Coordinates of C-alpha atoms in Angstrom, one line a residue:
M20 CA 37.2 -17.8 4.6
G21 CA 36.5 -15.5 1.9
S22 CA 33.0 -14.7 3.6
R23 CA 34.8 -13.8 6.7
T24 CA 37.4 -12.3 5.3
G25 CA 34.9 -10.1 3.6
T26 CA 32.8 -9.0 6.6
L27 CA 35.9 -7.5 8.8
L28 CA 36.9 -5.7 5.2
W29 CA 32.6 -4.1 5.6
R30 CA 33.6 -3.1 9.7
A31 CA 36.8 -1.3 8.3
V32 CA 34.9 0.1 5.3
P33 CA 32.9 2.6 7.7
A34 CA 35.8 3.7 9.9
A35 CA 37.9 4.3 7.9
G36 CA 35.4 6.6 5.7
L37 CA 34.7 8.1 9.1
V38 CA 38.2 8.8 10.0
C39 CA 39.2 10.4 6.8
A40 CA 36.3 12.7 6.7
I41 CA 37.4 13.8 10.0
G42 CA 40.8 14.6 8.6
L43 CA 39.0 16.4 5.4
L44 CA 36.8 19.0 8.6
P45 CA 38.8 22.0 7.8
W46 CA 38.6 21.7 4.4
L47 CA 34.7 20.4 4.0
S48 CA 34.0 23.2 5.8
H49 CA 35.9 25.4 3.8
T50 CA 37.6 26.8 6.7
D51 CA 41.2 27.7 7.0
P52 CA 42.5 25.7 10.1
A53 CA 45.5 28.0 9.9
R54 CA 43.2 30.3 11.4
T55 CA 41.3 28.3 13.3
V56 CA 44.4 26.7 15.9
L57 CA 45.3 30.2 15.9
R58 CA 42.2 31.4 17.7
A59 CA 42.3 28.7 19.8
R60 CA 46.0 29.2 20.7
S61 CA 46.0 32.7 21.5
A62 CA 42.7 35.1 21.0
E63 CA 44.2 37.8 21.2
R64 CA 46.9 37.5 18.7
D65 CA 45.7 39.1 15.3
A66 CA 45.4 37.0 12.3
T67 CA 48.3 38.5 9.6
P68 CA 49.0 37.1 6.7
E69 CA 52.6 36.1 8.3
V70 CA 51.5 35.0 11.8
L71 CA 48.7 32.7 9.5
A72 CA 51.6 31.3 7.1
A73 CA 53.8 30.6 10.4
V74 CA 51.1 28.3 11.6
R75 CA 50.9 26.9 8.1
A76 CA 54.3 25.9 7.9
R77 CA 54.8 24.7 11.7
L78 CA 51.5 22.0 10.5
D79 CA 52.8 21.0 7.4
L80 CA 49.4 22.5 6.0
D81 CA 50.7 23.3 2.3
D82 CA 51.0 20.0 2.0
G83 CA 47.3 19.2 1.6
P84 CA 45.1 17.0 3.5
L85 CA 45.4 14.1 2.0
T86 CA 49.5 14.0 2.8
L87 CA 48.7 14.9 6.0
L88 CA 45.9 12.0 6.7
G89 CA 48.2 9.5 5.2
R90 CA 51.2 10.8 7.4
W91 CA 48.9 10.1 10.7
L92 CA 48.0 7.3 9.2
A93 CA 51.1 5.9 9.0
G94 CA 52.1 6.4 12.3
L95 CA 49.5 4.5 14.5
P96 CA 51.3 1.6 13.8
R97 CA 54.2 2.6 15.2
G98 CA 51.7 4.0 18.5
D99 CA 52.3 7.2 17.6
A100 CA 49.3 9.5 16.8
G101 CA 50.8 12.5 16.3
R102 CA 51.2 15.7 18.3
S103 CA 48.4 18.4 19.1
W104 CA 48.1 21.5 16.8
I105 CA 47.2 23.1 19.4
S106 CA 49.2 22.3 22.6
G107 CA 52.6 20.2 20.5
D108 CA 52.0 17.1 23.2
E109 CA 51.4 14.0 22.2
V110 CA 47.9 12.8 21.3
L111 CA 48.3 9.3 21.9
P112 CA 48.9 9.8 25.8
T113 CA 46.4 12.8 26.0
V114 CA 43.4 10.3 24.3
L115 CA 44.2 7.2 26.4
E116 CA 43.8 9.9 29.6
A117 CA 40.8 11.1 28.8
L118 CA 39.3 7.5 27.6
G119 CA 40.5 6.4 31.5
A120 CA 38.0 9.4 33.1
S121 CA 35.2 8.1 30.6
L122 CA 35.5 4.6 31.1
L123 CA 35.5 4.9 34.5
L124 CA 32.0 7.4 34.5
M125 CA 30.9 4.7 32.1
A126 CA 30.8 2.1 34.7
A127 CA 29.5 4.5 37.9
A128 CA 27.0 5.4 34.1
S129 CA 25.9 1.5 33.8
V130 CA 25.4 0.3 37.7
V131 CA 22.9 3.6 37.8
A132 CA 22.0 2.3 34.8
V133 CA 21.3 -1.1 35.2
A134 CA 19.3 -0.3 39.0
T135 CA 16.7 2.1 37.7
A136 CA 16.0 -0.1 34.4
A137 CA 15.7 -3.2 37.6
A138 CA 13.2 -0.9 39.6
V139 CA 11.1 0.1 36.3
C140 CA 11.0 -4.0 35.9
A141 CA 9.9 -5.3 39.7
R142 CA 6.7 -5.0 39.5
T143 CA 6.7 -7.0 36.4
L144 CA 9.1 -9.5 37.9
H145 CA 6.9 -10.0 41.1
L146 CA 4.0 -10.2 39.0
G147 CA 5.1 -12.8 36.9
A148 CA 6.5 -14.4 39.5
R149 CA 3.4 -15.1 41.0
R150 CA 2.0 -15.6 37.9
S151 CA -0.6 -12.5 38.6
L152 CA 0.2 -10.6 35.3
E153 CA -2.9 -11.0 33.3
G154 CA -4.9 -8.0 33.4
R155 CA -1.7 -6.1 34.0
P156 CA -2.3 -2.2 33.2
A157 CA 0.5 -0.9 30.8
G158 CA 2.0 1.7 33.3
G159 CA 6.3 3.7 32.6
S160 CA 5.0 7.6 33.0
G161 CA 6.9 7.2 36.1
A162 CA 9.7 5.5 33.9
A163 CA 9.2 8.3 31.2
V164 CA 9.9 11.1 33.4
L165 CA 13.2 9.9 34.3
A166 CA 14.1 9.2 30.1
A167 CA 12.5 12.7 29.5
L168 CA 15.1 14.8 32.0
P169 CA 18.0 16.3 30.4
E170 CA 21.2 15.2 31.1
F171 CA 22.6 18.5 31.1
L172 CA 19.5 20.0 33.1
T173 CA 19.6 16.8 35.4
A174 CA 23.9 17.5 36.0
S175 CA 23.6 21.4 36.6
V176 CA 20.5 21.1 39.5
L177 CA 22.4 17.7 41.0
A178 CA 25.5 20.2 41.0
T179 CA 23.8 23.0 42.2
V180 CA 21.7 21.8 44.9
V181 CA 23.7 18.8 46.3
G182 CA 27.1 19.9 45.6
V183 CA 26.9 23.5 46.3
Q184 CA 24.1 24.3 48.8
W185 CA 24.3 21.1 50.9
G186 CA 27.4 20.1 50.2
W187 CA 26.8 16.6 50.1
L188 CA 29.1 15.4 47.0
P189 CA 31.9 17.4 45.5
A190 CA 30.1 19.2 42.2
L191 CA 33.5 20.1 39.9
G192 CA 36.6 18.6 39.3
W193 CA 38.0 14.6 39.3
Y194 CA 40.0 13.5 42.1
G195 CA 38.4 10.4 43.3
P196 CA 35.5 8.1 43.3
Q197 CA 33.0 10.7 45.3
W198 CA 33.5 12.7 41.4
T199 CA 31.9 10.4 39.9
V200 CA 28.5 9.2 41.9
L201 CA 26.3 13.0 40.5
P202 CA 27.7 12.9 37.3
A203 CA 26.7 9.2 37.2
L204 CA 23.0 10.0 38.4
A205 CA 22.6 12.6 35.4
L206 CA 23.8 10.0 32.9
G207 CA 22.5 6.7 34.3
L208 CA 18.5 7.8 35.2
P209 CA 17.4 8.5 31.7
A210 CA 19.7 5.2 30.2
G211 CA 18.3 3.2 32.7
A212 CA 14.3 4.4 32.1
V213 CA 14.6 3.8 28.2
L214 CA 16.2 0.2 28.8
G215 CA 14.1 -0.8 31.5
R216 CA 11.0 0.0 29.9
L217 CA 12.0 -2.0 26.5
L218 CA 12.8 -4.9 29.1
D219 CA 9.4 -4.6 31.3
E220 CA 7.5 -4.7 27.2
Q221 CA 8.9 -7.9 26.6
L222 CA 8.7 -9.8 29.9
P223 CA 5.3 -10.9 30.0
G224 CA 5.4 -12.6 26.8
A225 CA 9.0 -14.6 28.6
F226 CA 6.1 -15.5 31.0
A227 CA 3.4 -16.9 28.8
E228 CA 6.2 -19.1 27.7
P229 CA 5.4 -23.1 27.7
W230 CA 8.6 -23.4 29.3
A231 CA 7.6 -21.2 31.9
Q232 CA 4.5 -23.0 32.3
A233 CA 5.9 -26.0 32.5
A234 CA 8.0 -23.9 35.1
T235 CA 5.4 -23.7 37.3
A236 CA 3.5 -27.0 36.3
R237 CA 6.9 -28.5 38.4
G238 CA 6.4 -26.7 41.4
L239 CA 9.9 -24.2 39.7
P240 CA 9.7 -21.6 42.5
G241 CA 8.7 -18.3 41.1
R242 CA 12.1 -16.4 41.6
S243 CA 13.6 -18.7 39.4
V244 CA 11.0 -18.1 36.8
A245 CA 11.6 -14.3 36.9
R246 CA 15.3 -14.5 36.7
K247 CA 14.7 -17.8 33.5
A248 CA 12.4 -15.3 31.7
L249 CA 15.2 -12.5 32.1
R250 CA 17.5 -14.2 31.0
R251 CA 15.2 -15.1 28.2
C252 CA 14.4 -11.2 27.6
V253 CA 17.8 -9.4 27.9
P254 CA 19.6 -11.5 24.8
A255 CA 17.4 -9.0 22.5
L256 CA 18.3 -5.3 24.5
L257 CA 21.9 -6.9 24.5
P258 CA 22.8 -4.8 21.5
N259 CA 21.3 -1.9 22.5
L260 CA 23.1 -1.9 26.5
G261 CA 26.0 -2.1 23.9
L262 CA 25.3 1.5 22.3
F263 CA 24.8 2.6 25.7
V264 CA 28.4 1.7 26.9
V265 CA 30.1 3.2 23.7
G266 CA 27.8 6.4 24.2
L267 CA 27.9 7.4 27.4
T268 CA 31.5 6.9 26.7
G269 CA 32.1 9.4 24.3
G270 CA 28.8 10.9 24.1
S271 CA 28.7 12.7 28.0
V272 CA 30.0 15.6 26.3
A273 CA 27.4 17.9 28.4
V274 CA 27.6 16.6 31.4
E275 CA 31.4 16.6 31.1
Q276 CA 31.4 20.3 30.8
I277 CA 29.1 21.4 33.8
F278 CA 31.5 18.8 36.2
D279 CA 34.8 19.9 34.3
I280 CA 35.7 16.4 33.7
P281 CA 38.6 15.6 31.9
G282 CA 36.8 12.8 29.8
L283 CA 36.9 11.4 25.8
G284 CA 33.7 13.2 24.6
R285 CA 35.0 16.9 26.5
T286 CA 38.5 16.5 24.7
T287 CA 37.0 15.6 21.4
L288 CA 34.5 18.5 21.3
R289 CA 37.2 21.0 22.3
A290 CA 39.1 18.8 19.9
A291 CA 36.6 20.0 16.6
I292 CA 35.4 23.6 17.5
A293 CA 39.2 23.7 17.4
Q294 CA 40.2 21.8 14.3
D295 CA 43.1 20.2 16.6
L296 CA 42.3 17.1 13.7
P297 CA 45.3 14.6 15.1
V298 CA 43.2 14.6 18.7
L299 CA 40.1 14.1 17.0
Q300 CA 41.1 12.0 14.6
A301 CA 42.4 9.8 17.7
G302 CA 39.3 10.0 20.0
T303 CA 36.9 8.7 17.2
L304 CA 39.4 5.7 16.1
V305 CA 39.5 4.9 20.3
L306 CA 35.6 5.3 20.1
V307 CA 35.6 3.2 16.6
V308 CA 37.7 0.7 18.7
L309 CA 35.3 0.2 21.5
A310 CA 32.1 0.0 19.3
A311 CA 33.9 -2.7 17.9
V312 CA 34.8 -4.6 21.3
V313 CA 31.9 -3.9 22.7
T314 CA 29.4 -5.7 19.8
L315 CA 31.9 -9.2 20.2
G316 CA 31.1 -8.8 23.7
V317 CA 27.5 -8.7 22.8
R318 CA 27.5 -11.9 20.8
I319 CA 29.6 -13.5 22.9
A320 CA 27.2 -12.5 25.8
T321 CA 24.1 -13.6 23.6
R322 CA 25.4 -16.4 22.4
L323 CA 25.7 -17.6 26.1
L324 CA 22.7 -16.5 27.8
V325 CA 20.3 -18.2 24.4
G326 CA 22.7 -21.0 24.5
P327 CA 22.2 -23.6 21.3
A328 CA 18.8 -23.0 20.8
L329 CA 19.4 -19.5 18.9
R330 CA 21.3 -22.2 16.5
D331 CA 18.9 -24.9 16.6
G332 CA 15.5 -22.8 15.7
A333 CA 14.3 -24.4 19.7
L334 CA 13.0 -20.4 20.8
S335 CA 9.2 -20.1 21.4
T336 CA 8.4 -16.3 19.7
P337 CA 7.8 -14.1 23.1
H338 CA 6.0 -11.5 20.6
R339 CA 2.3 -12.4 21.3
P340 CA -0.9 -10.5 21.0
A341 CA -1.3 -8.2 23.4
P342 CA -4.7 -5.5 24.2
P343 CA -3.7 -2.2 23.0
G344 CA -3.0 0.4 26.7
R345 CA -5.2 2.3 28.0
L346 CA -6.3 5.6 26.1
I347 CA -6.4 7.8 29.6
L348 CA -3.2 8.6 30.5
P349 CA -1.5 9.3 26.6
A350 CA -5.0 11.3 26.0
A351 CA -4.6 13.5 29.5
Y352 CA -0.9 14.3 28.9
A353 CA -1.8 15.2 25.7
T354 CA -4.0 17.6 26.4
V355 CA -2.3 19.5 28.7
L356 CA 0.6 19.7 25.8
A357 CA -1.8 20.9 23.9
A358 CA -3.6 23.6 26.6
V359 CA -0.1 24.9 27.2
T360 CA 0.5 25.5 23.9
A361 CA -3.3 27.3 22.7
L362 CA -2.6 29.4 25.8
G363 CA 1.2 29.9 24.8
L364 CA 1.0 31.2 20.8
P365 CA -1.4 34.1 20.8
R366 CA 1.6 35.4 23.4
D367 CA 4.5 37.8 21.6
P368 CA 7.8 35.4 22.5
L369 CA 10.4 37.7 21.4
A370 CA 9.0 40.6 23.4
L371 CA 11.5 42.3 25.9
D372 CA 10.6 43.8 29.3
T373 CA 13.5 44.8 31.5
A374 CA 11.9 46.3 34.1
A375 CA 9.9 42.6 34.8
R376 CA 13.1 40.8 34.7
L377 CA 13.1 37.0 36.7
R378 CA 9.5 37.5 37.8
P379 CA 8.0 34.7 39.2
P380 CA 4.9 33.1 37.7
S381 CA 1.8 35.6 38.1
A382 CA -1.7 35.9 36.3
A383 CA 0.3 37.6 34.1
H384 CA 2.9 35.2 32.9
P385 CA 1.6 31.9 34.3
F386 CA 5.0 30.3 33.6
G387 CA 7.4 33.7 35.0
T388 CA 9.4 35.5 33.0
D389 CA 13.3 34.8 31.9
A390 CA 16.2 37.7 32.3
L391 CA 15.3 39.3 29.8
G392 CA 11.8 39.9 30.8
R393 CA 10.5 37.8 28.3
D394 CA 6.9 35.6 28.8
V395 CA 8.5 32.0 29.2
L396 CA 4.7 30.8 28.6
A397 CA 5.1 32.0 25.4
R398 CA 8.4 30.8 24.3
V399 CA 8.2 27.6 25.8
A400 CA 4.8 27.4 23.3
H401 CA 6.5 28.6 20.5
G402 CA 9.5 26.6 20.9
A403 CA 6.7 23.7 20.9
L404 CA 5.9 23.5 17.0
D405 CA 9.8 23.1 16.4
T406 CA 11.0 20.9 18.8
L407 CA 7.5 18.0 18.2
L408 CA 7.5 18.6 14.5
L409 CA 11.5 18.2 14.3
A410 CA 11.5 15.8 16.4
L411 CA 8.4 13.5 14.9
A412 CA 10.2 14.2 11.6
V413 CA 13.3 12.8 13.2
S414 CA 11.6 9.9 14.9
L415 CA 9.9 8.6 11.5
T416 CA 12.9 8.7 9.7
A417 CA 14.7 7.2 11.8
L418 CA 12.6 4.2 12.1
V419 CA 12.0 4.1 8.6
A420 CA 15.9 3.8 8.2
G421 CA 16.4 1.4 11.5
V422 CA 13.5 -1.1 9.9
L423 CA 15.0 -1.2 6.4
L424 CA 18.7 -1.7 7.6
G425 CA 17.6 -3.8 10.5
L426 CA 16.5 -6.4 8.4
L427 CA 20.0 -6.7 6.6
P428 CA 22.2 -7.1 9.7
R429 CA 25.6 -8.2 7.6
F430 CA 25.4 -5.1 6.0
S431 CA 24.1 -2.8 8.7
G432 CA 25.3 -4.0 11.9
P433 CA 29.0 -2.2 10.8
L434 CA 27.3 0.7 10.1
V435 CA 25.9 0.4 13.4
D436 CA 28.9 0.2 15.1
T437 CA 30.5 3.5 13.3
V438 CA 27.6 5.6 13.5
N439 CA 27.0 5.1 17.4
A440 CA 30.5 5.5 17.6
V441 CA 29.7 9.5 16.6
P442 CA 28.9 11.4 19.5
P443 CA 25.9 13.9 18.5
V444 CA 27.8 17.0 19.1
L445 CA 30.6 15.5 16.8
A446 CA 27.8 14.5 13.8
A447 CA 26.5 17.9 13.9
L448 CA 30.4 19.6 13.0
L449 CA 29.9 17.1 10.4
V450 CA 26.9 17.8 9.3
T451 CA 28.0 21.0 9.0
A452 CA 30.8 21.0 7.3
V453 CA 29.5 19.1 4.6
H454 CA 25.6 20.6 4.1
G455 CA 26.7 23.8 6.0
G456 CA 24.7 25.8 9.6
G457 CA 20.9 26.8 8.9
P458 CA 18.1 25.5 11.3
T459 CA 17.9 21.5 9.2
A460 CA 21.7 21.0 10.1
P461 CA 20.9 20.1 13.8
A462 CA 17.6 17.5 13.0
L463 CA 20.5 16.2 9.9
A464 CA 22.8 15.8 12.9
V465 CA 20.5 13.8 14.7
A466 CA 18.8 11.5 12.7
V467 CA 22.3 10.4 11.3
V468 CA 22.5 8.9 14.6
A469 CA 18.8 7.9 15.6
W470 CA 18.3 5.1 13.5
A471 CA 21.0 2.6 14.7
P472 CA 19.4 1.6 17.9
L473 CA 16.3 0.8 16.2
A474 CA 18.1 -1.4 13.7
A475 CA 19.7 -2.8 16.2
H476 CA 17.0 -3.4 18.4
T477 CA 15.4 -5.0 14.5
S478 CA 18.3 -6.9 14.0
A479 CA 18.0 -8.9 17.8
L480 CA 14.7 -9.4 17.2
L481 CA 14.7 -10.8 14.1
R482 CA 17.8 -13.2 14.7
Q483 CA 15.8 -14.7 17.4
E484 CA 12.4 -14.9 16.0
R485 CA 13.8 -16.7 12.5
A486 CA 15.1 -19.3 15.5
T487 CA 11.2 -20.0 16.6
V488 CA 10.1 -23.6 15.9
H489 CA 6.3 -21.9 14.7
L490 CA 8.6 -19.9 12.2
T491 CA 11.0 -23.3 10.9
A492 CA 7.2 -25.6 10.8
T493 CA 5.6 -22.2 9.0
R494 CA 9.5 -22.7 6.3
A495 CA 8.3 -26.8 6.2
L496 CA 5.1 -25.9 5.0
G497 CA 6.6 -24.4 1.7
A498 CA 5.9 -20.6 2.6
G499 CA 9.0 -18.9 0.9
P500 CA 10.8 -16.1 1.9
V501 CA 8.5 -12.9 0.8
Q502 CA 5.6 -14.7 2.7
L503 CA 8.1 -15.1 5.9
L504 CA 8.7 -11.5 6.4
R505 CA 5.3 -9.9 5.2
S506 CA 3.0 -12.6 7.4
E507 CA 5.7 -13.6 10.2
L508 CA 8.5 -11.7 11.0
L509 CA 7.3 -8.2 10.3
P510 CA 4.2 -8.5 12.4
A511 CA 6.2 -9.7 15.2
V512 CA 9.0 -7.9 15.0
L513 CA 7.2 -3.9 13.7
P514 CA 4.8 -3.4 16.9
P515 CA 8.2 -3.6 19.6
V516 CA 10.3 -2.2 17.6
T517 CA 7.7 1.4 17.0
R518 CA 7.4 1.1 20.4
H519 CA 10.7 1.6 20.6
A520 CA 10.5 4.5 18.4
L521 CA 8.2 6.6 20.2
L522 CA 10.0 5.8 24.0
R523 CA 13.3 7.5 21.8
L524 CA 10.9 10.5 21.1
P525 CA 12.3 12.5 24.1
G526 CA 15.3 11.4 23.4
V527 CA 15.6 13.2 20.2
A528 CA 13.6 16.0 20.8
L529 CA 16.6 15.9 23.8
A530 CA 19.3 15.6 21.8
L531 CA 18.2 18.2 19.8
A532 CA 17.9 20.4 22.8
S533 CA 21.7 19.3 23.8
L534 CA 22.4 20.9 20.5
G535 CA 21.1 24.1 21.1
F536 CA 22.8 24.2 24.4
L537 CA 26.1 23.1 23.2
G538 CA 25.8 26.5 21.0
L539 CA 25.4 23.7 17.7
G540 CA 21.9 24.2 17.5
A541 CA 19.0 27.0 17.1
Q542 CA 20.9 30.6 17.8
P543 CA 19.2 33.1 19.3
P544 CA 16.4 34.7 19.8
S545 CA 14.9 31.5 19.0
P546 CA 12.9 29.6 21.4
E547 CA 13.9 26.0 20.8
W548 CA 13.4 23.6 24.0
G549 CA 17.5 23.5 23.9
L550 CA 17.9 27.3 23.5
L551 CA 15.5 28.1 26.7
L552 CA 17.6 26.0 28.5
A553 CA 20.4 27.2 28.1
E554 CA 19.9 30.1 28.1
N555 CA 18.3 30.2 31.7
Q556 CA 20.5 27.8 33.6
P557 CA 22.9 30.1 34.3
Y558 CA 19.7 31.4 36.8
A559 CA 18.3 28.8 37.9
E560 CA 19.1 29.6 41.1
R561 CA 17.2 32.8 41.3
A562 CA 14.2 31.8 38.9
P563 CA 13.9 27.9 39.1
W564 CA 11.3 28.3 36.8
A565 CA 12.3 29.8 33.9
V566 CA 14.2 26.2 33.4
L567 CA 11.6 23.5 35.4
A568 CA 9.5 24.8 32.4
P569 CA 10.7 23.7 29.8
A570 CA 12.2 20.9 31.5
A571 CA 8.6 19.9 32.8
V572 CA 6.5 20.0 29.4
L573 CA 9.7 18.0 28.1
A574 CA 9.1 15.1 31.2
L575 CA 5.3 15.7 29.8
L576 CA 6.4 14.4 26.0
G577 CA 8.0 11.9 27.4
A578 CA 5.2 10.6 30.1
L579 CA 2.8 11.1 26.6
A580 CA 5.6 9.0 24.0
V581 CA 5.9 5.9 26.3
T582 CA 2.3 5.7 27.7
A583 CA 1.1 6.5 24.0
A584 CA 3.3 3.5 22.9
D585 CA 1.4 1.0 24.7
G586 CA -1.3 1.3 21.1
P587 CA 0.9 -0.3 18.6
R588 CA 0.9 -3.9 19.3
R589 CA -0.7 -7.3 17.4
P590 CA -3.9 -7.0 17.3
W591 CA -6.3 -9.6 19.3
P592 CA -7.7 -12.0 16.8
R593 CA -11.5 -12.2 16.6
P594 CA -13.0 -15.4 17.8
R595 CA -13.9 -17.3 14.4
R596 CA -18.2 -17.5 14.7
S597 CA -20.2 -20.6 12.7
R598 CA -21.5 -20.4 10.0
R599 CA -24.0 -23.2 11.5
P600 CA -26.9 -21.3 13.6
G601 CA -26.9 -22.1 17.1
R602 CA -23.7 -23.3 17.2
R603 CA -21.7 -21.3 20.4
T604 CA -18.0 -19.6 19.6
A605 CA -15.3 -20.7 20.7
G606 CA -14.1 -19.3 24.2
P607 CA -11.5 -16.6 24.4
A608 CA -9.1 -19.3 25.5
A609 CA -9.6 -21.0 22.3
D610 CA -9.1 -18.3 20.4
E611 CA -7.0 -15.9 21.4
R612 CA -4.0 -16.5 20.5
P613 CA -3.3 -17.0 16.8
R614 CA -3.4 -20.5 15.7
V615 CA 0.5 -20.3 14.7
H616 CA 1.8 -19.9 17.6
E617 CA -0.6 -23.0 19.1
E618 CA 2.8 -25.9 18.0
P619 CA 5.4 -24.9 19.3
V620 CA 2.8 -24.7 23.0
G621 CA 2.4 -28.0 22.8
A622 CA 5.6 -29.2 21.4
G623 CA 7.3 -27.5 24.9

């Protein structure tokens, strides 16, 4: 009972700390909330001392941040989340209405994501059902392109082409089911590509488990084996699916802005910019509660799917040795990316030529020019250095933090739930308030939230690996916790989590680009990719090359990351050679698997 109470208290601490930090946001950033509120209400009105004093008196700002925060918290048990500092309306109905729109959008995007993930895994499921997975080459370049497409760019293209030019579906507003299709596609395609790729790499291990071999030997249809293999792999991905659910609910700010959707993400962003603290605190609290509910649902679903095997230690490990992926594709993608960068670096990314505005690609300007006559190739190449190096540094930091914290699930679980409830835009505002502005603020903001999916993945894999038969046998032979961690758990967990981090490398670059697109990242005239997309997006119809060039490089980065992710795998053990001359070495069937995995196969 005491342990359960302590766990609940620890889950409440990060959430309470987040809400309190948001309540202190204006004072942490050393800004005058009265001036910010006045600017949001009426930008034309002069901020005279008398007017500012009237605003402070109306909002009781002179009472101090702690008193205001205490009053807001005291009203929550009565269902009173205060009134908006901008409009004066009650906060709770506004936030709940925005939550309803975001939940509907999230549900539609989840359907698209599941369908996309199924399409990514369809070939593996088909080959596994036919027992034809041996020697299957690693794929996933198509999924990489989908995962690397910026949500705001996809949303802009869908709204402009499908909604405006073709007129197939409505592009703006939120009035019925038809208005959910385009934003759901923009959000669901990248999420489904990432989930599908993670699931696709686990399926071969599930098809190679003893139960699958026994089911095939007994004549069970291949479709039934494929369904059971899918059920075997899904529990390890449920935590990340839960993170996607919460992230799509509160983090789809750019898509909601483009399609004019009154969702929670856009409501929270506007409240954060205007420092409308009651609305901002209520929106964040709703996301934290949603994250807790989703986490509980994920745990229940995991127990239902895995059954008593997780408790009884009766699982077999799906993380088996596999040959590394082919090097041809990642080498080709890396060569193209390096060639684009090398060709553009000698050019000046800031040189203006107003007479050459929005010129199409030519020999002088292979990628065309932007609205100010600047060479797009030069800007893409110079932006690649900053974007790629920054994304690599953030991804490496997230990987280390995610693995270390994922090894301590009881400690990191509440942190993951709380961090995942913070949209990157809000994280950027908090980091800017505490750390200050500058080029490092977006990187810190993305790093604050980027480790959470990796920690959740690590904890899920670790939980299943600890329930395997071979680990129980190794523990019974006298292996200590340190030896188990070093020789069994980490070798099984690190490769898939490292590949997951590589899969998320384009996502990190996209998060940095999204902050630039929303005006919270790099500022003009920087050639950062997100800023390039934001600057050229209004001209996408007249000069599509100015938008397609940075988008294509982002997609190329995604393809490179996914194909390179096939490299970090558990190596094939070398065949043992006899010391006595004349004795042949054992064949591959006898020596390809490590001995520690032979017991569960025989036991199965």
